[in-house]
PDB file of C-alpha atoms in Angstrom:
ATOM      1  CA  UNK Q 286     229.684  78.851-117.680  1.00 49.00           C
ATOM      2  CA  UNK Q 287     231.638  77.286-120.265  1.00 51.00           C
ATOM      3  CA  UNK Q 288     228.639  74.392-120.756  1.00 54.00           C
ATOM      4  CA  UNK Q 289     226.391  77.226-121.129  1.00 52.00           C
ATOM      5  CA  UNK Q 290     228.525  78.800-123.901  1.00 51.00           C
ATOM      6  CA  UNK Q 291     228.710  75.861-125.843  1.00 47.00           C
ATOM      7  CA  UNK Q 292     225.328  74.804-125.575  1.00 47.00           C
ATOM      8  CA  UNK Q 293     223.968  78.656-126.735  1.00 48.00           C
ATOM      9  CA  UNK Q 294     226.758  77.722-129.530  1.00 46.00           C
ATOM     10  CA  UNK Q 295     224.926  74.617-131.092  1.00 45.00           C
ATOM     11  CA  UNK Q 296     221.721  76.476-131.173  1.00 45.00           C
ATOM     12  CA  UNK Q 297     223.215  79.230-133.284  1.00 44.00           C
ATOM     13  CA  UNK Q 298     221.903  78.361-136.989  1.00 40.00           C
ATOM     14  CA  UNK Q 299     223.556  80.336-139.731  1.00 42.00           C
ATOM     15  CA  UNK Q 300     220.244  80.980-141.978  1.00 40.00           C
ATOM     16  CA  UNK Q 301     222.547  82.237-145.210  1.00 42.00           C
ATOM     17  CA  UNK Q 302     224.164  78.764-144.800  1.00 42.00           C
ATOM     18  CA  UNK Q 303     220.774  77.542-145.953  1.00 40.00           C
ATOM     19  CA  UNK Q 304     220.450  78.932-148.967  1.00 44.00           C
ATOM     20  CA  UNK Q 305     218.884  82.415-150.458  1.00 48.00           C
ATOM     21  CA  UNK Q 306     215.513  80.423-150.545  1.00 44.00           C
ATOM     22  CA  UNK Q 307     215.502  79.969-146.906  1.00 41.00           C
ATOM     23  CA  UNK Q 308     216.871  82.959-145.769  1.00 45.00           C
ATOM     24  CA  UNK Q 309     213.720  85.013-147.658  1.00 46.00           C
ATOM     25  CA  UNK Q 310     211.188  82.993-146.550  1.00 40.00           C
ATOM     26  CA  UNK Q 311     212.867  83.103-143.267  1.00 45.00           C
ATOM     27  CA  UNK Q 312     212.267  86.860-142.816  1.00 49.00           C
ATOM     28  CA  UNK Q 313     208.885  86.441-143.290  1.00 51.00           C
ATOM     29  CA  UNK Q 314     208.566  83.730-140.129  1.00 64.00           C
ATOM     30  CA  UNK Q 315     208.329  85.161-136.575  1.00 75.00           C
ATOM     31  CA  UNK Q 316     210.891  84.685-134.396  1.00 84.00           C
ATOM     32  CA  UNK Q 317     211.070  81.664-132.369  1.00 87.00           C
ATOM     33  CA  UNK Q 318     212.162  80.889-128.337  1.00 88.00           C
ATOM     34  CA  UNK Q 319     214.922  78.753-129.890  1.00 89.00           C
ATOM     35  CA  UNK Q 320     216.259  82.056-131.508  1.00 89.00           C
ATOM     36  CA  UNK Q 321     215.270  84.479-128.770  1.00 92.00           C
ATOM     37  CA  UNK Q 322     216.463  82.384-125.430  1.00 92.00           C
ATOM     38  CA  UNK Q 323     220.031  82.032-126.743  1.00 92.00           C
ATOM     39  CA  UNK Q 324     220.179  85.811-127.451  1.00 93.00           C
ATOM     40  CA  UNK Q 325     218.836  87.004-123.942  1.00 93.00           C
ATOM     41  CA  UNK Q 326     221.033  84.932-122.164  1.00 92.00           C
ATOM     42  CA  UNK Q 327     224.262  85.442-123.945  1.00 93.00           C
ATOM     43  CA  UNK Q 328     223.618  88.821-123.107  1.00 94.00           C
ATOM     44  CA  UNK Q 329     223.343  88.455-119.119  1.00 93.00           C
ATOM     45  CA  UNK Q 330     226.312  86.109-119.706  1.00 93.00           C
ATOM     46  CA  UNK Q 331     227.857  89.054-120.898  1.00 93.00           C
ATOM     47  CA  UNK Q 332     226.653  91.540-117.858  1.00 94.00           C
ATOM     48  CA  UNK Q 333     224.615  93.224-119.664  1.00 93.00           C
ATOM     49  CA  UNK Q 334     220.458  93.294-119.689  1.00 92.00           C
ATOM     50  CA  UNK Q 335     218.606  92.741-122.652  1.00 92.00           C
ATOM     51  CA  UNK Q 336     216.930  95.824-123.848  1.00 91.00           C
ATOM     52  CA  UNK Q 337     215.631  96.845-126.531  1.00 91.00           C
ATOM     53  CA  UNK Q 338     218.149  97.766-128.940  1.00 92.00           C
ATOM     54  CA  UNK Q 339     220.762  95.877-127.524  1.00 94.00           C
ATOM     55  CA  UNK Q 340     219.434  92.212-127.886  1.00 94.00           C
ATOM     56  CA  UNK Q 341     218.324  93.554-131.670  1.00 93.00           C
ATOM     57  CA  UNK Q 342     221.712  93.504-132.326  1.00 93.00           C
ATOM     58  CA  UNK Q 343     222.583  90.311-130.714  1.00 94.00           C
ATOM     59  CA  UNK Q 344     219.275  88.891-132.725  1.00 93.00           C
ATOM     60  CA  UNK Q 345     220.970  89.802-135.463  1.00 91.00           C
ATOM     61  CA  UNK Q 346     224.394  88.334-134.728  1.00 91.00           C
ATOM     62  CA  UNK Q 347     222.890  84.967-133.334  1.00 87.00           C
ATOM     63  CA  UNK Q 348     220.122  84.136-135.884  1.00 85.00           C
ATOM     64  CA  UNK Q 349     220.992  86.587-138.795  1.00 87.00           C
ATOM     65  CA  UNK Q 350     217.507  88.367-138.075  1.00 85.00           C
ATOM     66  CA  UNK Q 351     216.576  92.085-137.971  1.00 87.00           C
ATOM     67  CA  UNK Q 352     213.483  93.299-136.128  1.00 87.00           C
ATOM     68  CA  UNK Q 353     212.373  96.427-135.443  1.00 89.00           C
ATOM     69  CA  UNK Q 354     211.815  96.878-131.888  1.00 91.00           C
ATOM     70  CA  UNK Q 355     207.585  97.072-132.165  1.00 91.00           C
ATOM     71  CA  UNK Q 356     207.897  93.702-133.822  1.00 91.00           C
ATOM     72  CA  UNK Q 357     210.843  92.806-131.035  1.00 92.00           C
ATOM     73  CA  UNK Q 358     208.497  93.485-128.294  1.00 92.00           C
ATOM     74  CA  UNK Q 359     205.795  91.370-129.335  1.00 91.00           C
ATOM     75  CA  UNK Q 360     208.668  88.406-129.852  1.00 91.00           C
ATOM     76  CA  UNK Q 361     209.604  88.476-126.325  1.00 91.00           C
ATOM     77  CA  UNK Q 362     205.932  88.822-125.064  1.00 92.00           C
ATOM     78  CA  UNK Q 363     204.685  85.341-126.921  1.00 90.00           C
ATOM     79  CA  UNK Q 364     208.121  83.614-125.537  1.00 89.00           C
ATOM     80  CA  UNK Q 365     207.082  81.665-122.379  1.00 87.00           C
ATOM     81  CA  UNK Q 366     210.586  81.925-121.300  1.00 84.00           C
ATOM     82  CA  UNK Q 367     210.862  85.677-120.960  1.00 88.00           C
ATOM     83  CA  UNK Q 368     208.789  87.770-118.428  1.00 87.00           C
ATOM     84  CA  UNK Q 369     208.739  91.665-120.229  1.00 86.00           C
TER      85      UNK Q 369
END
């Protein structure tokens, strides 16, 4: 468990820490597996399932992004990993 923590620790990418050019045009991108994967399964590390709302705000604290859950959904659908 503690490889698995560390390993959803180097994919964590502070997007601020790239500059305010970045972090615009980063907005803009849709969110990737490499964002989304770390997120869901920090959250059943945690006990907890990833709904809607919920892994939002986990988005948000792993990869500095803020979806709306329409937009959310339609992540998780394109991500091979996930089954929705």
């Amino acid at each position: 468990q503690q490889l698995q923590m560390l390993q959803l620790q180097q994919l964590r990418m502070p997007v601020a820490a790239l500059g305010p050019q970045v972090e615009e045009s980063r907005r803009a991108m849709p969110l990737t597996a490499r964002e989304l994967l770390p997120a869901v399964e920090s959250l059943y590390l945690d006990g907890l399932k990833p709904y809607g709302r919920i892994l939002r705000k986990r988005l948000l604290e792993f990869a500095e992004v803020e979806l709306d859950l329409k937009d959310l959904k339609t992540a998780c659908l394109r991500c091979p990993g996930l089954v929705v």
